[in-house]
Amino acid sequence: LEILPLSKLNEVYESGRRFYVGYTDPSTSEQHPGWPLRNLLGMLSRCWRGSKERKVLPLLAYRRQARKGQLWSSRSLVFSVRFGGDAVERPRFVGWERNAAGQLGPRMVNLSGNMDPKRVAETAVGLNLQLMRWRLAPTLNLEVIANTRCLLLGAGTLGCNVARSLMGWGVRTITFVDAGRVSYSNPVRQSLYTLSDCENGGRHKADAAADALKRVFPAMDARGVVLSIPMPGHGVPSGSEDTVRKQVEQLEQLVAEHDAIFLLLDTREARWLPTLMACARGKLAINAALGFDTFLVMRHGVGERSEVVSDKLSRCGEGPSTSGDGKFVPGGMPSTSGKSPSTSGEGPPASGDGPSRSTKELATSGNGQSVSIGGPSTSSGEAQLSVDQLGCYFCNDVVGPADSTRDRTLDQQCTVTRPGVSMMAGALAVELLVGLLQHPEKGRAPAGTGSWDAPCESPLGMVPHQIRGFIGRHHYMTPACTAFSMCTACSPAVVSQYNADGWEFVVRVLRDASYLEELTGLSRLHAETDLDQVWALSDSEGD
């Protein structure tokens, strides 16, 4: 038995060998062959139309049917067809249907949605979200999530986890910003990288992360930007001012192009410039920072700081808490330490070692009760802060950002944190964003603190200002802190100076971080604090 192509038909016919011309027959009728026979005979008639010999062609109509789990071909037909020598006209096409214009013609069917793996994946990835809306949250707005453009500053442990969670929620536009390269210690903790990304010196993290997202889901609009973010106190090397200026301009352009900015950087001072830019442009900024067994996830207030907040925090322009004669009252500041706290993780887990005493802060105690320290309250007893009152990452600092890595050894500059902490913080950061997007006021949603009887306008529940986690005790808090009128990142004095001077302001801060303390009044506040301490010492000696 030999199977030959149809082009060998004349050769086999002339040789006198026994043969059959076979075709696949879809018909189930025992008396009538299927439609493909018509096309086959039409083609053979045109091939033999010049021949005077009448030819008899044996045909095999192969039919295969499945019965009881087995394939059978017993219903196949064998018959002969006689060809005459007369010329045969081309048969007319039949089976046309009227198209949209009402004319007879072929109908085209696009099967790419069922045959193309990329198109199939694009349809399938949204099924879980659609099911969520269908069964559990009918008011869930999936379109606003998909259309949100997210900028991830940092493509390390937090950046990888945040990106995967954003994909799960249906976000389709993600941009990574990072200047580092993938090292051999990264793939086990940073889920978007593999061993091949570490070879030959390592790929840039931003590019490797963007390519990894496209491999997971080809329809992702993911890109990587290799960019080093200028930081206060790190200076501007001689001859590189133009390069640093281009970095600042590129970062500003990226912030302007995106809707949500995630601050996932290694150091505290690296978050200052993106925080300032997001505040100046009214962008939603979400911060995630890690300690060894602690984490902080918070959103920054959106919009201009109101005069009411500034008046409540600063009397007569002297400071956040003053006495009747305008002198500073010790202990009235958000943080009483002389240095900005820092950790060895991906940024410090908190912007202060303790709760603020002068700011209006809402915290949740260990027994789950809501503790209100000032601030407006709803009818249900739940205290909430409006968005223009919410502070940023630097609002609990009484010193300006500086080079936090100068006095650290190499081992202290590495990220030291429990592996699961980054996954928790990354997931909560994304959930905070999605909760804000579902709120009627979006990024301007007021902050709640987790009271069970508080009204929730978002279908996904409360949208807090901060989420602080302590894994060693498996304890979480959702405090809400007001903005600080002397904040080095979001105060009106800093934002207005940045809007007015732009690059000149930024380069001055990069070269001299103490300029921020002078601009905001923190340096004067420090001097008054030292003076009060001297008076206290004098009184104690007199006693």
XYZ file of C-alpha atoms in Angstrom:
543
model
C 0.000 0.000 0.000
C 1.386 3.350 -1.054
C -0.013 6.861 -0.560
C 0.834 9.266 -3.366
C -0.002 12.940 -3.943
C -2.636 13.924 -6.509
C 0.093 15.229 -8.819
C 1.103 11.591 -9.521
C -2.377 10.670 -10.841
C -1.529 10.699 -14.560
C 1.637 8.687 -13.990
C -0.186 6.023 -11.973
C -3.089 5.932 -14.439
C -0.785 5.309 -17.413
C 1.114 2.567 -15.578
C -1.998 0.418 -15.309
C -1.584 -0.114 -11.598
C -4.626 -0.511 -9.383
C -5.385 2.649 -7.470
C -8.080 4.737 -5.825
C -8.428 8.493 -5.611
C -9.388 9.181 -1.998
C -10.903 12.160 -0.272
C -12.429 12.847 3.124
C -16.196 12.687 2.893
C -18.235 14.487 5.583
C -21.596 13.087 4.400
C -23.440 10.385 6.354
C -25.784 9.381 3.510
C -25.254 5.930 1.987
C -26.631 7.087 -1.395
C -24.976 10.485 -1.819
C -21.358 11.496 -1.411
C -20.363 14.733 0.289
C -19.749 18.181 -1.201
C -15.927 17.896 -1.484
C -16.431 15.369 -4.325
C -17.877 18.127 -6.522
C -14.755 20.226 -6.131
C -12.468 17.235 -6.803
C -14.314 16.239 -9.976
C -14.361 19.828 -11.200
C -10.589 20.036 -10.819
C -9.978 16.673 -12.592
C -12.284 17.619 -15.455
C -10.276 20.763 -16.131
C -6.999 18.825 -15.947
C -8.217 16.209 -18.508
C -10.341 18.416 -20.726
C -7.924 18.086 -23.678
C -7.928 14.281 -23.617
C -10.078 12.353 -26.153
C -9.969 9.188 -24.097
C -12.868 8.366 -21.816
C -11.367 7.575 -18.452
C -12.827 5.643 -15.559
C -11.637 6.861 -12.200
C -12.125 4.740 -9.037
C -12.876 6.850 -5.963
C -12.737 6.198 -2.244
C -14.990 8.386 -0.071
C -13.349 7.979 3.311
C -15.771 8.344 6.211
C -14.728 8.010 9.828
C -17.195 7.805 12.693
C -16.781 7.421 16.438
C -18.850 4.754 18.191
C -18.445 3.575 21.763
C -15.095 5.308 22.104
C -13.662 3.788 18.916
C -13.181 5.121 15.388
C -14.802 3.217 12.506
C -14.462 3.601 8.726
C -16.852 0.864 7.654
C -19.311 3.395 6.157
C -16.798 4.579 3.552
C -17.931 4.375 -0.106
C -16.105 2.984 -3.136
C -17.408 3.867 -6.621
C -16.245 4.856 -10.102
C -16.712 7.971 -12.208
C -16.423 8.053 -16.022
C -14.864 11.119 -17.636
C -15.695 12.033 -21.250
C -13.411 13.813 -23.686
C -15.652 16.839 -24.169
C -14.616 20.185 -22.743
C -16.304 21.027 -19.459
C -17.231 24.533 -18.471
C -16.213 25.806 -15.064
C -19.029 24.908 -12.662
C -20.912 27.765 -11.132
C -20.274 28.525 -7.507
C -23.163 27.739 -5.222
C -23.864 28.207 -1.557
C -23.389 31.984 -1.478
C -25.110 33.994 1.235
C -26.070 37.618 1.116
C -23.620 39.864 2.893
C -24.287 43.101 4.786
C -24.692 44.940 1.458
C -27.372 42.476 0.320
C -25.159 40.942 -2.378
C -24.308 37.281 -2.859
C -20.742 36.577 -1.931
C -18.432 34.651 0.390
C -18.844 34.974 4.147
C -15.668 35.385 6.156
C -15.395 34.068 9.702
C -12.669 35.387 12.011
C -11.493 32.471 14.144
C -8.536 34.267 15.728
C -10.463 34.643 18.973
C -10.655 30.850 19.253
C -7.437 29.819 17.500
C -4.824 32.447 18.442
C -3.349 31.616 21.888
C -2.715 35.291 22.627
C -6.326 36.221 21.883
C -7.592 33.265 23.890
C -5.443 34.338 26.866
C -6.672 37.926 26.573
C -10.252 36.723 26.882
C -9.593 34.159 29.605
C -7.614 36.311 32.050
C -10.621 38.501 32.751
C -13.007 35.657 33.537
C -12.186 35.584 37.244
C -12.766 39.323 37.556
C -16.022 39.061 35.628
C -17.129 36.256 37.943
C -16.245 38.408 40.939
C -18.461 41.208 39.652
C -21.252 38.850 38.636
C -21.563 36.990 41.934
C -20.052 39.112 44.722
C -19.626 42.786 43.780
C -22.130 43.887 41.119
C -20.973 47.524 41.268
C -17.318 46.665 40.690
C -15.924 48.911 37.936
C -13.378 46.775 36.104
C -12.949 49.242 33.261
C -11.482 51.966 35.455
C -8.954 49.460 36.825
C -7.909 48.287 33.367
C -7.452 51.878 32.155
C -5.289 52.956 35.110
C -1.668 53.570 34.117
C 0.696 52.544 36.922
C 4.273 53.739 37.425
C 6.391 51.456 39.611
C 9.465 53.220 40.982
C 11.626 50.275 41.909
C 11.718 46.839 40.298
C 13.010 44.889 43.269
C 11.197 42.612 45.680
C 8.271 44.987 46.174
C 8.118 45.970 42.499
C 7.812 42.370 41.313
C 5.053 41.523 43.790
C 3.120 44.721 43.106
C 3.287 44.135 39.355
C 1.921 40.595 39.589
C -0.951 41.733 41.812
C -1.772 44.581 39.422
C -1.949 42.088 36.548
C -4.323 39.929 38.561
C -6.643 42.931 38.987
C -6.652 43.597 35.250
C -4.262 46.559 35.046
C -2.824 46.591 31.526
C -0.314 49.485 31.580
C 2.722 49.179 33.873
C 6.028 51.044 33.660
C 9.072 50.016 35.705
C 11.765 52.507 36.717
C 15.013 51.121 38.093
C 18.728 51.575 37.446
C 19.923 48.319 39.003
C 20.802 44.981 37.438
C 19.602 41.497 38.311
C 22.060 39.704 40.604
C 22.258 36.026 41.459
C 20.602 36.587 44.838
C 17.498 38.192 43.320
C 15.448 35.463 41.522
C 14.480 33.541 44.678
C 12.887 36.681 46.198
C 11.983 38.718 43.137
C 9.431 36.683 41.238
C 9.831 38.220 37.766
C 13.476 37.172 37.297
C 15.161 33.885 36.435
C 18.743 32.651 36.408
C 19.209 33.674 32.777
C 18.593 37.317 33.754
C 21.633 37.191 36.071
C 24.140 35.983 33.474
C 26.700 38.173 31.707
C 26.629 40.840 34.354
C 22.860 40.796 34.768
C 20.119 42.474 32.761
C 18.675 45.789 33.818
C 15.848 45.072 36.228
C 13.432 47.453 34.550
C 13.786 45.782 31.135
C 13.796 42.230 32.508
C 10.669 42.874 34.589
C 8.778 44.366 31.647
C 9.709 41.416 29.406
C 8.622 38.975 32.126
C 5.159 40.555 32.291
C 4.795 40.200 28.526
C 5.763 36.530 28.723
C 3.095 35.967 31.347
C 0.486 37.916 29.386
C 1.446 39.111 25.857
C -1.281 41.773 25.791
C 0.380 43.728 28.629
C 1.579 47.240 27.837
C 4.717 46.948 29.940
C 7.943 48.849 29.505
C 11.107 49.394 31.466
C 12.951 52.678 31.982
C 16.552 52.510 33.177
C 16.747 55.617 35.341
C 18.566 56.624 38.513
C 16.438 58.894 40.708
C 18.352 61.902 42.111
C 18.296 62.079 45.924
C 18.753 64.912 48.446
C 22.113 64.969 50.148
C 23.777 62.741 47.564
C 25.126 65.747 45.673
C 25.660 66.360 41.984
C 29.067 65.175 40.721
C 31.078 67.726 38.787
C 30.457 67.548 35.065
C 27.250 65.531 35.424
C 24.760 68.333 36.013
C 23.253 67.934 32.526
C 22.819 64.205 33.091
C 21.098 64.726 36.439
C 18.849 67.383 34.938
C 17.757 64.975 32.194
C 17.001 62.374 34.868
C 14.806 64.861 36.727
C 12.991 65.868 33.536
C 12.448 62.239 32.521
C 11.064 61.365 35.945
C 8.735 64.363 35.827
C 7.488 63.279 32.407
C 6.834 59.733 33.658
C 4.878 61.029 36.646
C 2.785 63.206 34.327
C 2.000 60.274 32.001
C 0.691 57.903 34.674
C -2.308 57.856 36.985
C -0.884 56.034 40.013
C 2.697 56.114 41.285
C 4.042 53.348 43.526
C 7.053 54.287 45.651
C 8.946 51.013 46.111
C 12.509 52.268 46.398
C 15.343 51.111 48.644
C 16.091 54.284 50.603
C 14.055 56.951 52.280
C 15.591 59.885 50.413
C 14.946 58.228 47.042
C 11.225 58.731 47.666
C 11.458 62.491 48.219
C 11.534 63.726 44.611
C 8.733 61.404 43.356
C 6.636 62.402 46.382
C 7.109 66.085 45.596
C 6.315 65.606 41.889
C 3.192 63.565 42.614
C 1.970 66.185 45.079
C 2.666 69.046 42.663
C 0.722 67.322 39.868
C -2.091 65.977 42.021
C -1.204 62.341 41.283
C -2.122 59.418 43.493
C 1.014 58.114 45.235
C 1.111 54.849 47.167
C 4.095 54.067 49.351
C 5.281 50.663 50.521
C 8.282 50.219 52.817
C 9.738 47.225 54.639
C 11.530 46.511 57.878
C 12.783 43.141 59.104
C 9.352 42.053 60.340
C 7.334 45.246 59.816
C 5.890 47.065 56.848
C 4.131 50.301 55.998
C 1.641 50.803 53.169
C 0.182 54.285 52.806
C -1.362 56.666 50.305
C -0.468 60.319 50.088
C -3.038 63.057 50.206
C -4.099 64.385 46.806
C -4.602 68.080 46.207
C -3.455 71.313 47.797
C -3.017 71.494 51.550
C -5.835 73.587 53.000
C -5.179 76.660 55.137
C -7.279 75.077 57.881
C -4.790 72.260 58.272
C -1.846 74.642 58.251
C -3.477 76.858 60.895
C -4.232 73.921 63.147
C -0.698 72.623 62.870
C 1.181 75.919 62.969
C 0.252 78.942 65.058
C 1.753 82.286 63.979
C 4.030 80.416 61.587
C 6.279 79.251 64.429
C 5.610 75.509 64.462
C 3.033 72.789 64.829
C 2.495 73.447 68.546
C 3.112 76.733 70.323
C 2.372 78.391 73.613
C 0.507 81.641 74.036
C 3.628 83.781 73.613
C 4.619 82.053 70.371
C 7.337 79.854 71.867
C 7.611 76.235 70.856
C 6.240 73.715 73.328
C 8.568 70.691 73.659
C 7.001 67.360 72.840
C 4.563 68.856 70.354
C 6.262 67.488 67.229
C 5.447 64.341 65.286
C 8.907 62.918 65.880
C 11.280 63.902 68.653
C 14.353 62.090 67.414
C 17.172 64.180 66.040
C 17.747 61.941 63.046
C 15.510 60.543 60.391
C 14.829 56.899 61.269
C 15.995 54.302 58.811
C 15.993 50.545 58.386
C 17.899 48.061 56.322
C 14.880 47.057 54.282
C 13.391 48.641 51.189
C 12.905 51.957 52.919
C 11.898 52.496 56.528
C 8.645 50.883 57.602
C 7.392 54.009 59.294
C 7.854 57.744 59.165
C 8.472 58.117 62.885
C 9.077 55.891 65.872
C 5.859 56.684 67.689
C 2.416 58.156 67.207
C 2.204 61.891 66.602
C 1.181 63.990 69.572
C 0.616 67.264 67.751
C -0.932 65.936 64.575
C -4.497 64.659 64.576
C -3.964 60.942 64.367
C -6.401 58.092 64.258
C -5.157 54.703 65.321
C -6.538 51.293 66.028
C -5.654 49.820 69.388
C -4.678 46.231 69.955
C -8.202 45.204 70.949
C -9.600 46.462 67.652
C -11.218 49.609 69.088
C -10.905 52.879 67.168
C -8.902 55.519 69.008
C -9.580 59.090 67.894
C -7.108 61.865 68.637
C -8.982 64.873 67.262
C -10.340 65.211 63.749
C -13.832 65.122 62.281
C -16.175 62.246 63.026
C -19.008 60.642 61.143
C -22.433 59.895 62.538
C -21.413 56.330 63.282
C -18.536 57.414 65.479
C -15.901 56.658 62.840
C -13.368 59.466 62.570
C -12.255 60.275 59.038
C -9.823 62.745 57.515
C -10.469 64.459 54.203
C -7.903 63.936 51.493
C -6.417 67.431 51.691
C -5.615 66.741 55.334
C -3.825 63.436 54.758
C -0.074 63.515 55.197
C 2.651 62.030 53.016
C 5.574 59.743 53.819
C 7.667 62.633 55.165
C 5.024 64.398 57.262
C 6.183 62.844 60.534
C 9.786 63.997 60.109
C 11.332 66.995 61.818
C 14.531 66.751 59.762
C 15.051 66.943 56.021
C 15.912 63.852 53.949
C 19.639 63.134 53.716
C 22.047 60.422 52.590
C 21.016 57.497 54.803
C 23.616 55.110 53.319
C 26.706 57.210 54.070
C 27.440 55.607 57.433
C 26.299 52.107 56.527
C 28.587 49.200 55.725
C 27.915 47.111 52.630
C 25.986 44.453 54.539
C 23.775 47.129 56.114
C 22.874 48.532 52.702
C 21.293 45.264 51.582
C 17.597 44.519 52.005
C 17.154 42.450 55.188
C 13.538 41.425 55.670
C 11.506 38.302 56.178
C 10.626 36.913 52.725
C 6.874 37.001 53.251
C 6.756 40.638 54.346
C 7.249 41.996 50.823
C 4.415 39.855 49.491
C 2.056 41.129 52.193
C 3.029 44.753 51.670
C 2.863 44.477 47.875
C -0.586 42.881 47.962
C -1.951 45.481 50.394
C -0.544 48.328 48.291
C -2.424 47.064 45.234
C -5.599 46.432 47.228
C -5.395 49.997 48.553
C -5.173 51.345 45.001
C -8.082 49.234 43.768
C -10.192 50.262 46.760
C -9.532 53.917 45.936
C -10.434 53.408 42.290
C -13.780 51.921 43.304
C -14.600 54.749 45.705
C -16.884 57.481 44.291
C -14.229 60.109 45.063
C -11.342 57.970 43.739
C -8.008 59.296 45.061
C -9.762 61.963 47.143
C -11.591 59.424 49.284
C -11.524 60.247 53.020
C -9.509 57.936 55.238
C -11.187 55.477 57.580
C -9.570 53.569 60.412
C -11.332 50.220 60.402
C -14.306 50.657 62.694
C -16.856 47.928 62.053
C -19.845 50.280 62.108
C -18.290 52.817 59.730
C -20.038 53.301 56.364
C -18.125 52.018 53.318
C -18.761 53.807 50.053
C -16.416 51.507 48.126
C -17.716 48.027 47.175
C -14.386 46.656 48.376
C -14.628 48.180 51.837
C -12.740 50.833 53.755
C -9.857 52.769 52.195
C -7.404 53.643 54.994
C -4.611 56.175 54.981
C -1.976 53.805 56.303
C -1.613 50.102 56.989
C 1.128 49.203 59.424
C 1.960 45.553 59.964
C 4.004 43.916 62.725
C 4.605 40.312 61.694
C 6.371 39.409 64.928
C 3.044 39.892 66.722
C 0.781 39.385 63.691
C -0.731 42.763 64.461
C -1.995 45.458 62.080
C -2.927 49.111 62.510
C -4.726 51.541 60.210
C -3.857 55.025 61.515
C -4.645 58.219 59.634
C -2.327 61.210 60.110
C -2.774 64.795 59.022
C -0.371 66.709 56.837
C 2.468 68.635 58.516
C 2.720 72.310 57.554
C 6.539 72.046 57.680
C 6.780 68.823 55.685
C 9.855 68.732 53.452
C 7.954 67.085 50.587
C 4.298 68.162 50.476
C 4.078 71.443 52.409
C 2.815 74.484 50.464
C 6.205 76.198 50.814
C 8.074 73.314 49.145
C 5.498 72.660 46.421
C 5.209 76.342 45.480
C 9.003 76.715 45.371
C 9.270 73.650 43.137
C 6.568 74.930 40.791
C 8.261 78.324 40.602
C 11.931 77.382 40.213
C 11.819 73.785 38.934
C 15.303 72.478 38.243
C 17.064 75.260 40.125
C 15.183 74.288 43.274
C 15.848 70.575 42.825
C 19.587 70.915 42.209
C 19.927 73.132 45.285
C 18.272 70.451 47.424
C 20.448 67.725 45.891
C 23.583 69.633 46.826
C 22.431 70.848 50.235
C 19.645 68.899 51.928
C 19.563 71.374 54.824
C 17.994 73.926 52.471
C 14.669 72.123 52.916
C 14.833 72.673 56.662
C 15.463 76.384 56.132
C 12.657 76.680 53.597
C 10.052 74.937 55.737
C 11.079 76.493 59.052
C 12.392 73.283 60.608
C 15.820 74.819 61.273
C 14.216 77.585 63.325
C 12.142 74.967 65.092
C 15.312 73.061 66.039
C 16.874 76.229 67.448
C 13.812 76.937 69.577
C 13.813 73.358 70.814
C 17.454 73.664 71.909
C 16.658 76.953 73.663
C 13.758 75.373 75.561
C 16.051 72.581 76.707
C 18.524 75.122 78.065
C 15.752 76.899 79.999
C 14.627 73.561 81.423
C 18.179 72.809 82.584
C 18.468 76.248 84.214
C 15.247 75.752 86.163
C 16.346 72.381 87.434
C 19.638 73.779 88.695
C 17.828 76.599 90.515
C 15.752 74.072 92.400
